[in-house]
Short mmCIF file of C-alpha atoms in Angstrom, two decimals:
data_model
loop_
_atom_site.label_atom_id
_atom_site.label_comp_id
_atom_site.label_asym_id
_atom_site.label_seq_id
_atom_site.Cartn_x
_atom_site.Cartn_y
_atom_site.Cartn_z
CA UNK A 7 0.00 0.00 0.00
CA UNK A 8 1.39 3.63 -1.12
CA UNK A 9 1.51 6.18 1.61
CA UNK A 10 -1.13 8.80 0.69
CA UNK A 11 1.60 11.92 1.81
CA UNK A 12 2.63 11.44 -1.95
CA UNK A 13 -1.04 11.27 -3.50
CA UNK A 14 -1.32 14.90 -4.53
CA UNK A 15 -5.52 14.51 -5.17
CA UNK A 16 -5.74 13.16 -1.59
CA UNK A 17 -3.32 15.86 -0.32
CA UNK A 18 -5.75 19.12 -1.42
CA UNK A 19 -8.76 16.70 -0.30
CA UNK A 20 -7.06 16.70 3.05
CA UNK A 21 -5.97 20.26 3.01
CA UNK A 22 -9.65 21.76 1.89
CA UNK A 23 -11.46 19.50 4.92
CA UNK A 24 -8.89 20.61 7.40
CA UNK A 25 -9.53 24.42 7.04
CA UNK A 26 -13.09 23.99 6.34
CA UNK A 27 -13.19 22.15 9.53
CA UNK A 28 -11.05 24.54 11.25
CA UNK A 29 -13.76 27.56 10.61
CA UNK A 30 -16.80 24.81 11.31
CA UNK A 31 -15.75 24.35 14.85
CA UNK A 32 -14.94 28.14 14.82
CA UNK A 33 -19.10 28.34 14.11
CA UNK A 34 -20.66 25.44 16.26
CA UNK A 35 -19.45 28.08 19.36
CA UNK A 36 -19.70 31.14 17.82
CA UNK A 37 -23.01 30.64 15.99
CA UNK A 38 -25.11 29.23 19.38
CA UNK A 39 -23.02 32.49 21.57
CA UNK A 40 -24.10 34.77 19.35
CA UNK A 41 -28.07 33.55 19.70
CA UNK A 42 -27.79 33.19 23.47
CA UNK A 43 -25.76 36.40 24.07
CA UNK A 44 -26.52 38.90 21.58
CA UNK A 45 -30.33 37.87 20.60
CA UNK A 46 -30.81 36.38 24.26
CA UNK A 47 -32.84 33.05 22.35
CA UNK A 48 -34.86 30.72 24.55
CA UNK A 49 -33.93 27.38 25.19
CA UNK A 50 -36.63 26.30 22.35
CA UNK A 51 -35.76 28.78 20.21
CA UNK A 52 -32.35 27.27 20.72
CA UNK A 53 -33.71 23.83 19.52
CA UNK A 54 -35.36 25.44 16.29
CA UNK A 55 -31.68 26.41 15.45
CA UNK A 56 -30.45 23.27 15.90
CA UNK A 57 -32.89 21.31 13.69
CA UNK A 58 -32.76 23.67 10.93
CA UNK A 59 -29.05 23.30 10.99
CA UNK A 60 -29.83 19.49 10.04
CA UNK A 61 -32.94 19.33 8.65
CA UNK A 62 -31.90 19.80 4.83
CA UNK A 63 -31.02 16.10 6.00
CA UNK A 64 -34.66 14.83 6.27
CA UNK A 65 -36.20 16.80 3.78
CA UNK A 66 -33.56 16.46 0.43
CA UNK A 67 -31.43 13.80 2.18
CA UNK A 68 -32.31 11.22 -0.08
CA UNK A 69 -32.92 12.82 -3.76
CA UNK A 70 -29.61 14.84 -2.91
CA UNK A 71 -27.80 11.34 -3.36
CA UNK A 72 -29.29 10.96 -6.67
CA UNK A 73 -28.33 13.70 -7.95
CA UNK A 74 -24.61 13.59 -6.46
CA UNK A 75 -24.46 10.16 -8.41
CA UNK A 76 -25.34 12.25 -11.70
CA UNK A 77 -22.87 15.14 -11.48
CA UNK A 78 -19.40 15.82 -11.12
CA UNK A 79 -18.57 15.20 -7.49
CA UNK A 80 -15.78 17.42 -7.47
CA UNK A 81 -17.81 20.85 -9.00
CA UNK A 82 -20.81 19.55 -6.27
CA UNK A 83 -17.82 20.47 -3.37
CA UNK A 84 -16.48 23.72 -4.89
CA UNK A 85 -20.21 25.07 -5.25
CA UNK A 86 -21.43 24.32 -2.29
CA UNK A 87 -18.27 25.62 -0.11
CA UNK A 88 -19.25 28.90 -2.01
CA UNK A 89 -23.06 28.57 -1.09
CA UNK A 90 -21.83 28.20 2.44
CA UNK A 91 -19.40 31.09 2.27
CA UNK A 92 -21.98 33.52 0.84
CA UNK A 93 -24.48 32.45 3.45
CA UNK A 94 -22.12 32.93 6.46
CA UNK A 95 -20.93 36.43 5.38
CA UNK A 96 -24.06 37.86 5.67
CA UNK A 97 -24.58 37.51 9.50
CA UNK A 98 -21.52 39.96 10.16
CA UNK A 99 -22.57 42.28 7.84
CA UNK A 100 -26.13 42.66 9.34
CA UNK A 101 -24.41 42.01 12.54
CA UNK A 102 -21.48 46.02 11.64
CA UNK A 103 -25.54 47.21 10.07
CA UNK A 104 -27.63 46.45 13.12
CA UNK A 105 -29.78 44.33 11.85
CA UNK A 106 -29.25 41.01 12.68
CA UNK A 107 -31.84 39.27 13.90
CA UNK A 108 -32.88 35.30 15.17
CA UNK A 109 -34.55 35.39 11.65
CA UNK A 110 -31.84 35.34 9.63
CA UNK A 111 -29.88 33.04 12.02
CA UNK A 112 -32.63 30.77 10.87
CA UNK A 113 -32.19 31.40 7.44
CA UNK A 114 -28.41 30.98 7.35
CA UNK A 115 -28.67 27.90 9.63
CA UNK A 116 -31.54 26.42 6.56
CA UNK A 117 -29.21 27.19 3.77
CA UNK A 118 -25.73 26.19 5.25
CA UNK A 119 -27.90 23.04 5.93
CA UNK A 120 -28.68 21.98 2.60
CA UNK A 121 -25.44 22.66 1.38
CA UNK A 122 -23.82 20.64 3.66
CA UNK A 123 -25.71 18.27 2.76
CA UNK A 124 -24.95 18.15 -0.75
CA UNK A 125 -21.08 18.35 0.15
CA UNK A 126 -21.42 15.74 2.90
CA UNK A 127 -22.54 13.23 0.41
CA UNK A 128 -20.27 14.44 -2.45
CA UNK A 129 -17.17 14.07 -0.40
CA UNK A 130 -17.99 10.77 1.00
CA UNK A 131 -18.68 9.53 -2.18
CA UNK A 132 -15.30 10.87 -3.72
CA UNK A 133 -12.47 9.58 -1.65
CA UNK A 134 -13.23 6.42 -2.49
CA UNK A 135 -12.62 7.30 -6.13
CA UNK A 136 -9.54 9.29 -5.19
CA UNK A 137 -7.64 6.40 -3.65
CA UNK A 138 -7.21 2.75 -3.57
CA UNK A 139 -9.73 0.11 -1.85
CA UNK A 140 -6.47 -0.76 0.63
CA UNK A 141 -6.33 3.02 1.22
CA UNK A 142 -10.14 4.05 2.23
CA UNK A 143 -9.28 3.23 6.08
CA UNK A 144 -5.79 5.17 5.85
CA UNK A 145 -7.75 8.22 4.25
CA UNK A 146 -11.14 8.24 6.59
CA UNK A 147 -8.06 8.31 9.59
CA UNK A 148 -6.11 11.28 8.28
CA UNK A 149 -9.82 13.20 7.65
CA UNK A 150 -10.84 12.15 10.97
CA UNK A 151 -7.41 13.45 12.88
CA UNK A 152 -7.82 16.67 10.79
CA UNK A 153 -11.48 17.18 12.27
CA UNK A 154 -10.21 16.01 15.65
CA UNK A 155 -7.61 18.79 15.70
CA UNK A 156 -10.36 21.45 14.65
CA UNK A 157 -12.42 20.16 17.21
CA UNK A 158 -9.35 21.08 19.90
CA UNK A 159 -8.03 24.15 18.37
CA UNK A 160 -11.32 25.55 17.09
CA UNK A 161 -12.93 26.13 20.26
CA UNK A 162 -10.12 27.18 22.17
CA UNK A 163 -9.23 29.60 19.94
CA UNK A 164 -12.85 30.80 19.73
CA UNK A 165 -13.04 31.36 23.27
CA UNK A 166 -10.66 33.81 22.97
CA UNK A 167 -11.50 35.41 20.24
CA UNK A 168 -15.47 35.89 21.36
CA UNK A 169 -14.30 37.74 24.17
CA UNK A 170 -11.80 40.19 21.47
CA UNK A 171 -14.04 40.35 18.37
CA UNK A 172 -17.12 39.32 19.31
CA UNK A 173 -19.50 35.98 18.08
CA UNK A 174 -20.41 38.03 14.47
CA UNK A 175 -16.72 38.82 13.41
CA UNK A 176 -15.88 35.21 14.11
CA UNK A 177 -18.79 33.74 11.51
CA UNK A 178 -16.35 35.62 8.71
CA UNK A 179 -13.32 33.42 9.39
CA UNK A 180 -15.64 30.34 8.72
CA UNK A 181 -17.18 31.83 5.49
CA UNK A 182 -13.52 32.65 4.38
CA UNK A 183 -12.43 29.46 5.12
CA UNK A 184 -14.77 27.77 2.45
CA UNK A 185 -13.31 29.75 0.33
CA UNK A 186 -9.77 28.33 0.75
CA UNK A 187 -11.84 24.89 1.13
CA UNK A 188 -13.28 25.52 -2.68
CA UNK A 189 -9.68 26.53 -3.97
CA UNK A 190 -7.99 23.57 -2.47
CA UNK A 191 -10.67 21.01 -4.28
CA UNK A 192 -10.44 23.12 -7.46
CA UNK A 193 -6.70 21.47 -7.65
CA UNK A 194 -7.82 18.25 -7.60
CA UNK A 195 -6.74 16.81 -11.21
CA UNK A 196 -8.96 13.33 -10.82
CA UNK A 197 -11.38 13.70 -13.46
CA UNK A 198 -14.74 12.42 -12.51
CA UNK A 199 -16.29 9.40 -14.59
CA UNK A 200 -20.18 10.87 -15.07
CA UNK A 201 -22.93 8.09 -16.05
CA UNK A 202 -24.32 8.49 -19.79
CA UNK A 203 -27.08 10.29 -20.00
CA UNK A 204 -29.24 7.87 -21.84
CA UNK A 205 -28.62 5.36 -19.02
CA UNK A 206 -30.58 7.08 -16.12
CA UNK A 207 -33.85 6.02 -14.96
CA UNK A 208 -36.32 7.63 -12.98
CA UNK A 209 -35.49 9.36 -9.85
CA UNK A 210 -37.33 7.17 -7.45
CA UNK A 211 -35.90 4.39 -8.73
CA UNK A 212 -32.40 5.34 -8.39
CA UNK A 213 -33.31 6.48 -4.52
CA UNK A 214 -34.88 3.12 -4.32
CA UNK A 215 -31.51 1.38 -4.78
CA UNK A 216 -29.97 3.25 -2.72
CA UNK A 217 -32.13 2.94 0.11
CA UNK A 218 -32.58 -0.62 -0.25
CA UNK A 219 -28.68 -1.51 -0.30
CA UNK A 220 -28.93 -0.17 3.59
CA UNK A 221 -31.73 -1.47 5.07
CA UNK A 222 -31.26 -4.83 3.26
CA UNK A 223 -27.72 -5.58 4.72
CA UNK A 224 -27.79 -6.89 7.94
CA UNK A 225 -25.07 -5.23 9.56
CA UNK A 226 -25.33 -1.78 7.71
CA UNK A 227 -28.68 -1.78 9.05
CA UNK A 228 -27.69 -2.07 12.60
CA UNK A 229 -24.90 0.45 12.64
CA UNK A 230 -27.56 2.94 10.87
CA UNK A 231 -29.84 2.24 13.73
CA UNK A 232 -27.51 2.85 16.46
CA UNK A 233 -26.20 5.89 15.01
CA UNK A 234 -29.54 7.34 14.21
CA UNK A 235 -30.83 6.93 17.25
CA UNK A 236 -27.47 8.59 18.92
CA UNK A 237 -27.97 11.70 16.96
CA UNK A 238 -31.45 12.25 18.04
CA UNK A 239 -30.19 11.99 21.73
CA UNK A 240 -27.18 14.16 20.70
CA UNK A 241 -28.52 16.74 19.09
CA UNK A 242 -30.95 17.22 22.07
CA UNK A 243 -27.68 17.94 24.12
CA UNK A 244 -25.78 20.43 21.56
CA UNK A 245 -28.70 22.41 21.31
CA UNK A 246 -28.75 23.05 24.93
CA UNK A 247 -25.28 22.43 25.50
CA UNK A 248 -23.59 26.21 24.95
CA UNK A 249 -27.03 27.38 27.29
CA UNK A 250 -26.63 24.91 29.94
CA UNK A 251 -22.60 25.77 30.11
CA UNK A 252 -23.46 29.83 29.78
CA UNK A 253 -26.43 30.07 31.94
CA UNK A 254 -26.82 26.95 34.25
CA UNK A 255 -23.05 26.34 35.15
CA UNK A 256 -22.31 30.54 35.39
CA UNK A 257 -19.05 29.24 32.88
CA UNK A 258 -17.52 32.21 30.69
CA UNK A 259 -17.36 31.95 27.24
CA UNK A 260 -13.55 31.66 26.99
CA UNK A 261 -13.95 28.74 29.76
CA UNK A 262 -16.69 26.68 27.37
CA UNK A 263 -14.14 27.14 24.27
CA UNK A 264 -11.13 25.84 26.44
CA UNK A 265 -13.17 23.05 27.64
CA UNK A 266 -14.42 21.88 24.69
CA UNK A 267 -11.11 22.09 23.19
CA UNK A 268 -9.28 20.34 26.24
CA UNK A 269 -12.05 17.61 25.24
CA UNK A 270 -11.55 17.20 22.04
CA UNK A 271 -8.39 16.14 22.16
CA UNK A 272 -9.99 12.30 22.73
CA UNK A 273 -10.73 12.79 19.10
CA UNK A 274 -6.96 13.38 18.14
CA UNK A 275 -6.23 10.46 20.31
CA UNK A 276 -9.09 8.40 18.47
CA UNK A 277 -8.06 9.55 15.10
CA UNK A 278 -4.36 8.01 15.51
CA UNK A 279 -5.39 4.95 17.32
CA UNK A 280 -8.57 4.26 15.36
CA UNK A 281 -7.32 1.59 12.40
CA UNK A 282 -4.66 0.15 15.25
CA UNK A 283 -8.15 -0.60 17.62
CA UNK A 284 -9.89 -2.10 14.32
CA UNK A 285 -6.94 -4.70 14.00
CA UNK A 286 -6.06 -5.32 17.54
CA UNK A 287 -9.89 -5.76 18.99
CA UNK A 288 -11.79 -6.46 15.73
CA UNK A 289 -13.56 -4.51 13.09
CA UNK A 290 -16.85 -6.02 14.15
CA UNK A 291 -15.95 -5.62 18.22
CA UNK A 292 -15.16 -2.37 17.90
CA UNK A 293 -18.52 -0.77 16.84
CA UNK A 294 -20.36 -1.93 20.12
CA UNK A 295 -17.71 -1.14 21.89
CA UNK A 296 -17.72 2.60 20.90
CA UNK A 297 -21.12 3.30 20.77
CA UNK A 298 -21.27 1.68 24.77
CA UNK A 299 -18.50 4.15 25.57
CA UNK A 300 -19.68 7.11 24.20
CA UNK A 301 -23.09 6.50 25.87
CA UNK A 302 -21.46 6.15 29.68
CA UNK A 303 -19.02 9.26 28.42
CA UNK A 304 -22.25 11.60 27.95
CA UNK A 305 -23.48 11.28 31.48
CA UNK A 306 -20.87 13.19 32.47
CA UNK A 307 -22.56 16.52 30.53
CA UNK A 308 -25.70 17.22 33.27
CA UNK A 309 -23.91 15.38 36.17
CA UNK A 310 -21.49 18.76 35.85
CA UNK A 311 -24.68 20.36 37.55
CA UNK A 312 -23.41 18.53 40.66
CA UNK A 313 -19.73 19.10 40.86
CA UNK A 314 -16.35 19.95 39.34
CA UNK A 315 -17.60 21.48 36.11
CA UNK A 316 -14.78 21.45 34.70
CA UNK A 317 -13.12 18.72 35.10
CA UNK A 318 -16.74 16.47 34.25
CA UNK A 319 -17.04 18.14 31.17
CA UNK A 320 -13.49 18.11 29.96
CA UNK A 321 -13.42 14.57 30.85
CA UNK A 322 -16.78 13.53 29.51
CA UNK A 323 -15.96 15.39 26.12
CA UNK A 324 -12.63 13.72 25.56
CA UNK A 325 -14.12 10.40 26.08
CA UNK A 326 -16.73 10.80 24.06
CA UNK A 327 -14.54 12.32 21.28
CA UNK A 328 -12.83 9.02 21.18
CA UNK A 329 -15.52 7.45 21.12
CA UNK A 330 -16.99 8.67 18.44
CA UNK A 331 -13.67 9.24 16.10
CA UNK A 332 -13.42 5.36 16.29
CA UNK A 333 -16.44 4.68 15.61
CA UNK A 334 -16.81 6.77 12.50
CA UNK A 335 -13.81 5.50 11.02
CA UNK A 336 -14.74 2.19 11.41
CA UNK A 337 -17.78 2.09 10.07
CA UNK A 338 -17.27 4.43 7.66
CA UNK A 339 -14.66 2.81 6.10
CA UNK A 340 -16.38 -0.64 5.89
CA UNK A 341 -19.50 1.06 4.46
CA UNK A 342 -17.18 2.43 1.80
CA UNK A 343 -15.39 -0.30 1.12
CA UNK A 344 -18.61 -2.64 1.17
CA UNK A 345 -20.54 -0.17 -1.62
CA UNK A 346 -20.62 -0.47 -5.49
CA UNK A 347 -18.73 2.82 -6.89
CA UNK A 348 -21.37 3.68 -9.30
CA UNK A 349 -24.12 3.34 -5.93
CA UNK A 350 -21.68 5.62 -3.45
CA UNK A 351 -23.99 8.97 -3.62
CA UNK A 352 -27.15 7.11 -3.29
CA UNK A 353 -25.65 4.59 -0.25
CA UNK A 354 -24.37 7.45 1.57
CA UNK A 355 -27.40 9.68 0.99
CA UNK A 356 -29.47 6.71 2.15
CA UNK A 357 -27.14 6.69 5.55
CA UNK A 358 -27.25 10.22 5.66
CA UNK A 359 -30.62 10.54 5.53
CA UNK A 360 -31.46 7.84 7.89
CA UNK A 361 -28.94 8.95 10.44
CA UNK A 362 -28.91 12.77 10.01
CA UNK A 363 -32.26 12.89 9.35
CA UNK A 364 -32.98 12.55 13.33
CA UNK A 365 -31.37 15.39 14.17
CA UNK A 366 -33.57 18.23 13.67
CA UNK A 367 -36.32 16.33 16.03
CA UNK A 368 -34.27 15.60 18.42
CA UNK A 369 -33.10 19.48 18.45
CA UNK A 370 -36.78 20.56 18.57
CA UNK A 371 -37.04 17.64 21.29
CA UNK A 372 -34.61 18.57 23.60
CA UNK A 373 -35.47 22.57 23.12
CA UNK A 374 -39.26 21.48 24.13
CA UNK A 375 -38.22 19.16 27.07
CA UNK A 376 -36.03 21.84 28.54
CA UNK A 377 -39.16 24.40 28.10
CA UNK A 378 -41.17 21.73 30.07
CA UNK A 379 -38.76 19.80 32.59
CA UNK A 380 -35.77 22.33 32.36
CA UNK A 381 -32.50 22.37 31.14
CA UNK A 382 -30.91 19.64 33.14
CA UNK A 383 -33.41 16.91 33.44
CA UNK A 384 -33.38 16.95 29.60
CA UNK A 385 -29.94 16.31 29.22
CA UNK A 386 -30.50 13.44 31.21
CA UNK A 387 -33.08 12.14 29.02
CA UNK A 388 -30.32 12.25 26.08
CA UNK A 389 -28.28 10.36 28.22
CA UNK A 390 -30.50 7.63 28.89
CA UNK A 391 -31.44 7.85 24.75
CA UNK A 392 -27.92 7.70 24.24
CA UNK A 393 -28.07 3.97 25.80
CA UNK A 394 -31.00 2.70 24.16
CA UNK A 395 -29.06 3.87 20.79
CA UNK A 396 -25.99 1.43 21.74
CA UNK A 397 -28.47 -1.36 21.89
CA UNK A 398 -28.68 -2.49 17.50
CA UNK A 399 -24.73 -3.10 17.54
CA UNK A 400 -24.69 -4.69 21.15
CA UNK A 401 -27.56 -6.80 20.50
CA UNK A 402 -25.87 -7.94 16.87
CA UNK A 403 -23.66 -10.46 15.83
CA UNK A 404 -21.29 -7.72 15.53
CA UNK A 405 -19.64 -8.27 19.38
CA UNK A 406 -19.11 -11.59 18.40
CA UNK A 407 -17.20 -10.55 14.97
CA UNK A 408 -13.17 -9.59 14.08
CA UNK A 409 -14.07 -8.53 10.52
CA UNK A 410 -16.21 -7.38 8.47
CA UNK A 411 -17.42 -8.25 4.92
CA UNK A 412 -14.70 -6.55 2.23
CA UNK A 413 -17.35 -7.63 -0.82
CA UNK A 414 -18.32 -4.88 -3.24
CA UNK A 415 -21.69 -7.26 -3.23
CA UNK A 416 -22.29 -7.90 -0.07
CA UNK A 417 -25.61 -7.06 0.24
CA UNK A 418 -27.58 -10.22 1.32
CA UNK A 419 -27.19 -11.87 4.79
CA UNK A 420 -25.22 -15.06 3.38
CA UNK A 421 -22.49 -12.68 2.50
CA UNK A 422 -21.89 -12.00 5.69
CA UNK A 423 -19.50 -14.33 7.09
CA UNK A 424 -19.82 -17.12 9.93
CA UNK A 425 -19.22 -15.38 13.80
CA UNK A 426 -17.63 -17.87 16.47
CA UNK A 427 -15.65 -17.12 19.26
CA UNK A 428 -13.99 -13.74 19.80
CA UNK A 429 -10.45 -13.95 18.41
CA UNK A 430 -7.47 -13.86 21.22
CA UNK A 431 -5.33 -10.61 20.17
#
């Protein structure tokens, strides 16, 4: 196997999802601060951000991997960095005007959505084009550790800054970096291979394939499951997360971005160590395993109402960072590796849709329950959903599994291969 250091394509790949993700993290703080402490939004309307930040997801989730499959994968990722760019500079323009309002957080939040949606799907569906089959696992871990290190420096460095410039200013260093996201993809020389024309069929047909090469496999079925059901419990918690640190705890703002970065550092961690956990413990092994951990990691969010702040959150965070980093690169790389090429847009739509697709409810959710029960007895709700989501993969032949299926076809249950004993080492 070539390293990928020398694969120039997968080198400006790398580089454009590193800065993008760098300016992302930059928003997830600034973007919630500037709701809570300039507009002074209620916890609901807090949850309303939230789901229209991922409900593009629910509503285009599936036709959007249709249509990925149709175009150039590579012009999909430079326009929709630009969408996303356009969108996010208008909040500090309105913001130097005096006119920004909850409104047009909505609005921004809708249309950085959808395009993130289109993106999300493109880019999945173009590393595997990008490199070799025996590199997909090699490439999902250098992605990963690049989001794991915006997830520590991001914050931290937004904490700061929101005390200097202000949550507003901060929104243009995200819009400008996609901008150097869409210039880094634009020298990508892999040309794409587009399906004749005269080939297509009908829309719904097309989604229908894609859809059914999910729920028909039954372990892609499970890990959809379990991570659906996570992200309805999770995004319950993030939207009351930056309110319950700001308001509940008394934290500053500079405090929440130096926790969250001191956190995410179990995501660098998980990004480095991920493949070497897959080989040593088991592909299969290693999917309950993380989805169990990053449910007992999440308790440690509301049980900060009790003591040590801190130290609860910084801890729970960088568990759960590892966690997840794991995790994703596990199963994203065996969904990857498992899918037809010419079916990649629709499969990952399909996931996408079924897993991201949860999200806005359970924003709305945990904005309602925190309107009803309060902030803190909701988070504990998402903890206890976050434990009912571990249960598809625990429950599933998976604990009892080293690896998993490395067919392009493996689509029907007698393709998946015979579980026995764990394996010793």
């Amino acid at each position: 196997m070539s390293s990928l250091w020398h694969h120039r394509d997968f080198r400006q790949l790398w580089a454009a999802e590193t800065v993008s993700q760098v300016g992302t993290q930059i928003t997830l703080l600034a973007l919630p601060v500037l709701a809570v402490g300039v507009l002074a939004a209620t916890p609901l309307e807090m949850g309303v951000l939230t789901a229209l930040e991922t409900l593009a997801f629910l509503v285009i989730g599936l036709p959007a991997g249709a249509w990925v499959d149709r175009w150039r994968r590579k012009r999909v990722l430079v326009a929709n960095d630009l969408v996303r760019a356009a969108a996010l500079g208008t909040l500090p323009l309105a913001y130097a005007l005096d006119v920004v309002t909850l409104a047009q957080l909505f609005v921004v939040a809708a249309v950085t959505g959808t395009a993130t949606v289109f993106f999300d799907v493109a880019y999945q569906s173009y590393l595997p084009t990008l490199v070799a089959r025996d590199q997909i696992v090699d490439g999902n871990g250098k992605l990963e550790a690049s989001r794991a290190v915006a997830q520590v420096a991001g914050p931290g460095i937004t904490g700061v800054l929101l005390r200097v410039l202000g949550a507003p200013l901060l929104l243009l260093a995200d819009a400008l970096s996609f901008l150097l996201s869409a210039g880094f993809i634009g020298r990508i020389g892999h040309v794409d291979v587009v399906p004749d024309r005269a080939a297509r069929r009908p829309l719904r047909v097309e989604i229908a394939e894609g859809l059914s090469f999910v729920v028909h496999h039954p372990l892609l079925r499970r890990m959809v499951a379990c991570t659906g059901l996570a992200n309805l419990a999770g995004s319950a918690t993030s939207a009351l997360l930056v309110l319950f640190a700001l308001r509940e705890l008394g934290l500053s703002e500079s405090t929440v971005g130096l926790v969250f970065s001191a956190g995410a550092m179990g995501g660098v961690v998980g990004a480095v160590v991920a493949s070497r956990v897959a080989r040593s413990f088991g592909e299969g092994r290693t999917i309950p395993a993380s989805a169990l951990l990053f449910a007992a990691a999440g308790a440690a969010v509301p049980a900060a109402d009790l003591a040590a702040p801190v130290p609860l959150l910084v801890g729970g965070w960088f568990v759960s960072s590892f966690a997840v980093i794991v995790y994703n690169v596990t199963q994203v790389s065996f969904r990857q590796r498992l899918c037809p090429p010419a079916l990649l847009g629709r499969m990952n739509a399909s996931v996408r849709f079924l897993v991201f697709g949860t999200m806005p409810i359970g924003g709305l959710l945990g904005g309602v329950l925190a309107t009803w029960l309060g902030v803190v007895p909701a988070l504990w709700i998402a903890v206890a959903g976050q434990f009912v989501a571990a249960l598809p993969v625990l429950l599933s032949p998976l604990t009892r599994m080293r690896d998993l299926p490395d067919e392009l076809d493996a689509t029907h249950p007698a393709a998946v291969p015979q579980v026995g004993p764990p394996a010793v080492g």
